[in-house]
XYZ file of C-alpha atoms in Angstrom:
410
model
C -0.278 0.053 -0.286
C 0.995 3.540 -0.296
C 2.792 5.251 2.601
C 0.488 7.920 2.411
C -2.954 6.021 2.136
C -1.290 4.251 4.891
C -1.375 7.311 7.200
C -3.982 8.243 5.806
C -2.764 11.657 4.208
C -2.378 13.617 1.500
C 0.880 14.230 -0.239
C 0.663 17.747 0.296
C 0.101 17.039 4.110
C 2.396 19.523 6.088
C 5.058 18.059 8.929
C 2.628 19.032 11.594
C -0.054 16.494 10.405
C 2.612 13.762 9.541
C 2.959 13.677 12.795
C -0.883 13.229 13.933
C -1.623 10.849 11.918
C 1.457 8.817 12.885
C 0.407 9.125 16.555
C -3.049 8.441 15.982
C -2.371 5.037 13.958
C 0.140 3.965 16.634
C -2.665 4.352 19.150
C -5.041 2.029 17.062
C -2.557 -1.034 16.686
C -1.201 -2.705 19.003
C 3.153 -3.534 19.635
C 4.597 -6.095 16.834
C 1.554 -6.088 14.953
C 2.334 -6.564 11.322
C -0.097 -3.339 10.752
C 2.238 -1.512 13.248
C 5.504 -2.000 11.922
C 4.061 -1.253 7.801
C 2.953 2.199 10.291
C 6.322 2.784 10.898
C 7.388 1.706 7.876
C 5.261 4.307 5.940
C 6.087 7.308 8.538
C 10.033 7.049 7.850
C 9.491 6.398 3.845
C 7.241 10.045 3.886
C 8.900 11.735 6.396
C 12.438 11.480 4.245
C 10.693 12.608 0.678
C 9.619 15.325 2.898
C 12.379 16.324 4.033
C 14.706 16.350 1.086
C 11.397 17.811 -0.754
C 12.395 20.727 1.729
C 15.692 21.319 0.875
C 14.703 21.004 -2.689
C 12.748 24.267 -2.281
C 15.603 25.896 -0.236
C 17.809 25.739 -3.732
C 14.909 27.194 -5.826
C 14.436 30.045 -3.357
C 18.182 30.752 -2.982
C 18.442 30.377 -7.433
C 15.423 32.614 -7.245
C 16.712 35.105 -5.074
C 20.110 35.232 -6.642
C 18.690 36.285 -10.138
C 16.280 38.810 -8.236
C 19.502 40.303 -7.136
C 20.970 40.342 -10.407
C 18.308 41.938 -12.075
C 17.909 44.705 -9.245
C 22.000 45.421 -10.217
C 21.661 45.317 -14.082
C 23.269 48.422 -14.111
C 26.159 48.043 -12.521
C 26.529 44.308 -14.068
C 26.307 46.134 -17.297
C 28.718 48.288 -16.468
C 31.375 46.276 -14.952
C 30.954 43.740 -17.656
C 32.020 46.346 -20.568
C 35.597 46.192 -22.651
C 38.391 47.488 -20.451
C 40.891 49.829 -21.668
C 45.056 48.174 -21.941
C 46.190 50.039 -18.834
C 43.269 48.525 -16.762
C 44.041 45.285 -18.294
C 48.151 45.903 -17.663
C 46.925 46.731 -13.759
C 45.436 43.646 -13.257
C 48.255 41.754 -15.087
C 50.566 43.137 -12.562
C 48.262 42.850 -9.587
C 47.844 38.554 -10.144
C 51.771 38.317 -10.658
C 51.959 36.459 -7.668
C 49.827 33.555 -8.773
C 46.620 32.575 -7.130
C 47.908 29.799 -5.755
C 50.144 32.053 -3.230
C 46.852 33.873 -3.181
C 44.975 31.209 -1.323
C 47.982 30.304 0.540
C 48.295 33.651 2.474
C 44.648 33.443 3.075
C 44.703 30.040 4.444
C 47.375 31.575 6.742
C 45.243 34.430 7.703
C 42.425 31.995 8.873
C 44.708 29.212 10.496
C 46.092 32.614 12.695
C 42.655 33.623 13.345
C 41.366 30.393 14.167
C 44.508 29.683 16.831
C 43.722 32.895 18.419
C 39.791 32.250 18.236
C 38.671 28.228 18.924
C 35.263 29.442 18.484
C 36.011 30.220 14.778
C 38.164 27.218 13.276
C 35.278 26.153 11.315
C 32.427 27.907 9.883
C 28.673 27.569 11.304
C 27.152 26.833 8.257
C 30.309 24.005 6.701
C 29.500 22.437 10.091
C 25.701 22.590 9.755
C 25.993 20.642 6.398
C 28.685 17.617 7.591
C 26.573 17.399 10.314
C 22.973 17.092 7.808
C 24.973 14.659 5.675
C 26.021 12.042 8.387
C 22.449 12.838 9.251
C 20.658 12.427 5.716
C 23.022 9.354 5.258
C 21.925 7.457 9.109
C 18.047 8.277 7.695
C 18.833 7.039 4.652
C 20.377 3.605 5.649
C 17.986 3.193 7.937
C 15.248 3.251 5.429
C 17.152 1.394 2.718
C 17.078 -2.215 4.707
C 12.945 -0.987 5.920
C 12.660 -0.919 1.554
C 14.837 -4.130 1.322
C 12.796 -6.216 3.983
C 9.463 -5.560 1.764
C 12.252 -5.978 -1.690
C 13.215 -9.792 0.337
C 9.243 -10.613 0.669
C 7.797 -9.764 -3.033
C 10.802 -10.569 -4.933
C 11.387 -7.157 -6.145
C 13.308 -3.912 -6.122
C 10.531 -1.881 -7.155
C 10.191 -0.092 -3.793
C 13.850 0.574 -3.540
C 14.075 4.514 -3.594
C 17.527 5.069 -2.136
C 19.995 3.131 -4.114
C 21.471 3.343 -6.863
C 19.959 1.824 -10.860
C 23.440 -0.244 -10.982
C 22.616 -2.262 -7.510
C 18.945 -2.533 -8.210
C 19.860 -4.502 -11.391
C 22.460 -6.850 -9.537
C 20.041 -7.154 -6.286
C 17.033 -7.823 -9.122
C 19.096 -11.057 -10.300
C 20.166 -12.077 -7.093
C 15.593 -12.069 -5.883
C 15.263 -13.655 -9.243
C 17.617 -16.620 -8.919
C 15.585 -16.945 -4.656
C 12.477 -17.341 -7.136
C 14.006 -20.151 -8.447
C 15.235 -22.131 -6.605
C 12.255 -22.137 -4.749
C 13.238 -19.718 -2.054
C 11.310 -17.585 0.484
C 11.539 -14.498 2.932
C 9.124 -14.025 5.814
C 11.521 -12.878 8.373
C 11.855 -8.759 9.468
C 15.198 -6.814 9.146
C 15.758 -4.563 12.342
C 18.816 -1.985 12.010
C 20.937 -0.993 15.218
C 21.565 2.600 15.333
C 24.569 4.051 13.454
C 26.709 5.658 15.467
C 28.309 8.709 13.201
C 32.038 7.353 13.762
C 30.655 4.327 11.456
C 29.876 6.597 8.681
C 32.635 7.977 6.560
C 32.415 10.365 4.465
C 35.206 11.686 1.209
C 33.709 13.724 -1.490
C 30.431 12.569 -2.856
C 31.135 9.055 -1.468
C 30.897 7.362 1.600
C 31.211 3.927 4.050
C 28.253 2.901 6.455
C 28.703 0.303 8.680
C 25.335 -0.768 9.442
C 24.465 -3.865 12.005
C 20.896 -6.065 10.665
C 19.406 -8.278 13.027
C 17.214 -10.609 10.934
C 14.161 -12.903 12.748
C 14.421 -15.176 9.589
C 16.967 -15.677 6.579
C 15.894 -17.049 3.134
C 15.384 -20.604 2.467
C 13.973 -23.136 1.148
C 10.641 -24.314 2.487
C 10.874 -28.130 1.245
C 14.654 -28.380 2.411
C 14.623 -26.772 5.410
C 12.638 -25.490 9.066
C 12.919 -21.792 8.931
C 16.159 -20.741 10.187
C 17.047 -19.397 13.462
C 17.173 -15.304 13.776
C 21.318 -13.761 13.070
C 22.856 -10.459 13.062
C 24.990 -9.624 9.986
C 27.262 -6.624 9.889
C 26.952 -4.627 6.629
C 29.277 -2.122 4.872
C 26.855 0.052 2.505
C 28.952 2.346 -0.227
C 26.947 5.065 -0.890
C 27.438 8.329 -4.192
C 25.980 10.998 -3.582
C 23.473 12.068 -6.584
C 22.852 16.022 -6.924
C 22.077 16.703 -3.310
C 20.674 12.342 -2.355
C 22.865 10.127 -0.882
C 22.249 6.510 -2.790
C 23.360 3.158 -1.866
C 25.571 2.193 -4.538
C 27.113 -1.548 -3.198
C 26.609 -3.298 -0.259
C 28.730 -6.427 1.364
C 29.019 -8.406 4.219
C 30.956 -8.367 6.985
C 29.996 -10.833 9.396
C 27.439 -12.882 10.203
C 26.651 -14.878 13.052
C 24.540 -17.347 10.899
C 28.864 -18.486 9.775
C 29.241 -22.268 10.469
C 25.322 -22.863 11.310
C 24.494 -24.693 8.014
C 20.562 -25.827 8.090
C 19.572 -29.548 8.284
C 17.869 -30.941 5.487
C 14.375 -32.105 6.431
C 14.402 -35.764 6.778
C 11.541 -35.992 4.778
C 13.420 -35.109 1.473
C 16.015 -37.452 2.622
C 13.013 -40.397 2.441
C 11.699 -38.057 -1.077
C 15.593 -39.368 -2.516
C 15.621 -42.471 -1.999
C 11.523 -43.369 -2.812
C 12.837 -41.655 -6.229
C 15.443 -43.942 -6.820
C 13.053 -46.606 -5.934
C 10.240 -45.359 -8.235
C 12.995 -45.082 -10.707
C 13.977 -49.477 -9.827
C 10.725 -50.006 -10.510
C 10.403 -48.353 -14.170
C 13.229 -50.538 -14.971
C 11.135 -53.787 -14.081
C 8.163 -52.711 -16.514
C 10.666 -51.667 -18.905
C 13.001 -54.226 -18.941
C 9.552 -56.089 -18.979
C 8.186 -54.722 -22.663
C 11.192 -53.482 -23.955
C 10.061 -49.768 -23.643
C 11.664 -47.079 -22.593
C 8.823 -45.432 -22.727
C 8.057 -46.402 -18.855
C 11.027 -43.937 -17.900
C 9.485 -40.851 -16.158
C 12.539 -40.522 -13.809
C 15.335 -40.925 -16.138
C 14.832 -39.665 -19.189
C 18.587 -38.877 -20.259
C 19.163 -39.809 -23.664
C 22.305 -41.284 -23.360
C 20.569 -43.495 -20.739
C 17.542 -44.318 -22.783
C 19.824 -45.536 -25.964
C 21.561 -47.591 -23.278
C 18.408 -49.044 -22.147
C 17.416 -49.786 -25.931
C 20.454 -51.240 -26.902
C 19.617 -53.996 -23.767
C 16.196 -54.631 -25.863
C 17.831 -55.052 -29.125
C 20.152 -57.782 -28.267
C 17.133 -59.984 -26.083
C 15.532 -59.294 -29.833
C 18.796 -60.714 -31.863
C 18.751 -63.429 -29.418
C 14.623 -63.982 -29.955
C 14.182 -64.061 -25.752
C 12.166 -61.975 -23.225
C 13.500 -61.369 -19.581
C 10.358 -61.885 -16.800
C 10.645 -60.759 -13.016
C 10.418 -58.512 -10.530
C 11.908 -55.506 -8.267
C 12.504 -57.461 -4.781
C 14.216 -54.323 -2.600
C 16.635 -51.220 -2.962
C 19.534 -51.375 -0.249
C 20.818 -47.828 -0.046
C 23.332 -45.902 2.218
C 22.017 -43.188 4.450
C 25.035 -41.773 4.950
C 25.991 -41.303 1.288
C 22.859 -39.540 0.664
C 24.118 -35.303 -0.336
C 22.431 -32.856 -0.717
C 23.746 -29.464 -2.278
C 21.745 -26.136 -2.781
C 22.120 -23.226 -5.023
C 19.080 -20.783 -5.606
C 19.223 -22.404 -9.116
C 20.132 -25.750 -8.631
C 18.813 -28.157 -6.040
C 21.072 -31.397 -6.546
C 22.118 -34.701 -4.377
C 23.252 -37.964 -4.782
C 22.399 -41.302 -3.507
C 24.504 -44.807 -3.030
C 21.645 -47.754 -4.170
C 21.816 -51.318 -4.979
C 18.431 -52.456 -6.736
C 17.776 -56.248 -6.840
C 15.853 -58.201 -9.324
C 14.659 -61.402 -9.229
C 13.962 -63.184 -12.829
C 14.632 -65.137 -15.807
C 14.930 -64.805 -19.582
C 12.836 -66.965 -21.964
C 12.808 -68.015 -25.277
C 10.226 -66.371 -27.388
C 9.496 -69.027 -29.946
C 7.681 -71.262 -27.185
C 8.359 -69.235 -23.333
C 10.526 -71.895 -22.752
C 13.622 -71.073 -20.063
C 16.866 -69.559 -21.904
C 18.551 -69.014 -19.121
C 18.427 -68.091 -15.325
C 19.347 -64.134 -14.982
C 22.919 -63.815 -15.379
C 22.949 -60.162 -14.010
C 25.243 -58.929 -11.282
C 24.244 -57.199 -8.033
C 26.447 -53.818 -8.821
C 25.650 -50.764 -6.374
C 25.753 -47.062 -8.254
C 25.422 -43.572 -7.019
C 22.635 -41.976 -8.611
C 22.767 -37.807 -9.042
C 19.370 -36.082 -8.532
C 18.239 -32.866 -9.041
C 15.024 -30.852 -7.568
C 12.581 -29.937 -9.855
C 11.055 -26.315 -8.104
C 7.632 -26.443 -10.905
C 6.678 -30.280 -10.113
C 8.165 -30.691 -6.691
C 10.052 -33.639 -7.095
C 13.535 -35.413 -7.605
C 14.737 -36.582 -11.517
C 18.026 -38.889 -11.714
C 19.965 -36.813 -14.248
C 22.636 -39.332 -13.774
C 24.393 -43.035 -12.370
C 27.600 -44.439 -12.167
C 28.481 -48.150 -10.792
C 30.450 -48.676 -8.179
C 32.711 -51.397 -6.722
C 31.248 -51.547 -3.198
C 28.861 -48.651 -1.102
C 31.777 -46.267 0.345
C 29.582 -46.404 3.552
C 28.823 -49.131 5.836
C 25.338 -48.240 7.127
C 23.335 -49.934 4.203
C 19.476 -50.110 4.744
C 16.957 -51.866 2.399
C 13.680 -50.041 1.336
């Protein structure tokens, strides 16, 4: 919702009306409610916008006054811009013969001398005010940035980011797109601690801020994990000045309390992985009986299907068929690994499928031979499809033996 609508005021409302509406809304909603959080966020956004608007208005008034002053002194301006005589030009050259830089040095020496005599004049009041205002603006912008960042993580969109550069927004949107692809969600809250002035460094049109942010939860894949515990990240923000406004241009982590604290994979996920291997083994049984690769729905790589088709061609050449069934699947729980990247959730598992069956002659259904097949464990490589919400096998590799001694039967 638009922040002005949230507080029930218009864009032309005064600061007094803003403060009154904010106070009334806070009274109407209890602490720590979702509505109260939205009200506080709207208040910060509107206050910042009005502050920037006031600064722009002051600049406009100043420019207007200067124009009027020039207009009032038009005659003098014209006189000073008349063509000067050669004598006047020569006098100017003589007066400037000591060079401008030297003149500035003398001026500085006078200022330093005066400053040493009068400590109160070491810094001009207007210069000090501008500097303090820059620090205050950067503190406000940094706080607002993380409030907006919370919405961006929740909505997976940078449309609401108003105090960051286009460069930052474009890069961050790419990261948000990856989270969408991987099925990650953010349902937490961000709380920015007060930023002391000594954590802000300003150099010309660039600034660096160290901000500490508490996360009630991090982004996570709800299929893979429980909602993660809270954590604290210290961020470094790099800001640039655009006109009179400061904008966040880069953000990088300096420290993270969650480092080394991985999110455990749900046991149900491991169950789904071995269930996928078992279902594939059942499909292999049906495909081998029918000599038809269309039975495979979970392992459909061209290389794998071509390999299976070669087995069927060999059976047809011999004039035999196989008749049997899947007896059991032995697998190693310790061999299950899950790798998660925003765009790629993958897993591996080691398993051995046991089949019972024999080969028969097609001409008279007589026994050709008992199945001489060797029981070999395989390492299966799987990938999770977020859209279809299931695992698929993308490759397999024969093993000499299980790498772990913890096998169990499915």
